[in-house]
């Protein structure tokens, strides 16, 4: 029982930390251009042909 008293607050704290990191990434614009990285893989650069 004492283990649960310790693990539940730790789990809730880690969940809140992950949620805060997600909202921080949203605010910094990490998820604005999801298709750009996928399209860059398909683009053949001039320098790569050498």
Tab-separated table of C-alpha atoms in Angstrom, residues 5-41:
chain	number	residue	atom	x	y	z
A	5	UNK	CA	1.235	6.060	-2.151
A	6	UNK	CA	4.601	6.780	-3.744
A	7	UNK	CA	4.017	5.556	-7.295
A	8	UNK	CA	0.706	7.314	-7.977
A	9	UNK	CA	2.065	10.841	-7.373
A	10	UNK	CA	5.206	9.989	-9.353
A	11	UNK	CA	3.103	8.751	-12.293
A	12	UNK	CA	0.894	11.834	-12.166
A	13	UNK	CA	3.952	14.091	-12.035
A	14	UNK	CA	5.533	12.388	-15.038
A	15	UNK	CA	2.266	12.640	-16.945
A	16	UNK	CA	2.032	16.354	-16.220
A	17	UNK	CA	5.662	16.791	-17.238
A	18	UNK	CA	4.983	15.063	-20.560
A	19	UNK	CA	1.882	17.181	-21.129
A	20	UNK	CA	3.856	20.352	-20.381
A	21	UNK	CA	6.571	19.276	-22.846
A	22	UNK	CA	3.922	18.653	-25.511
A	23	UNK	CA	2.348	22.089	-25.042
A	24	UNK	CA	5.815	23.691	-25.057
A	25	UNK	CA	6.579	21.993	-28.396
A	26	UNK	CA	3.225	23.155	-29.774
A	27	UNK	CA	3.948	26.731	-28.760
A	28	UNK	CA	7.448	26.631	-30.294
A	29	UNK	CA	6.036	25.449	-33.652
A	30	UNK	CA	7.461	21.926	-33.741
A	31	UNK	CA	4.319	20.502	-35.351
A	32	UNK	CA	3.583	23.192	-37.948
A	33	UNK	CA	5.151	21.570	-41.034
A	34	UNK	CA	4.571	17.826	-40.792
A	35	UNK	CA	4.618	17.256	-44.560
A	36	UNK	CA	7.825	19.208	-45.179
A	37	UNK	CA	10.163	16.580	-43.762
A	38	UNK	CA	8.412	13.817	-45.697
A	39	UNK	CA	8.678	15.801	-48.935
A	40	UNK	CA	12.371	16.621	-48.402
A	41	UNK	CA	13.198	12.916	-48.493
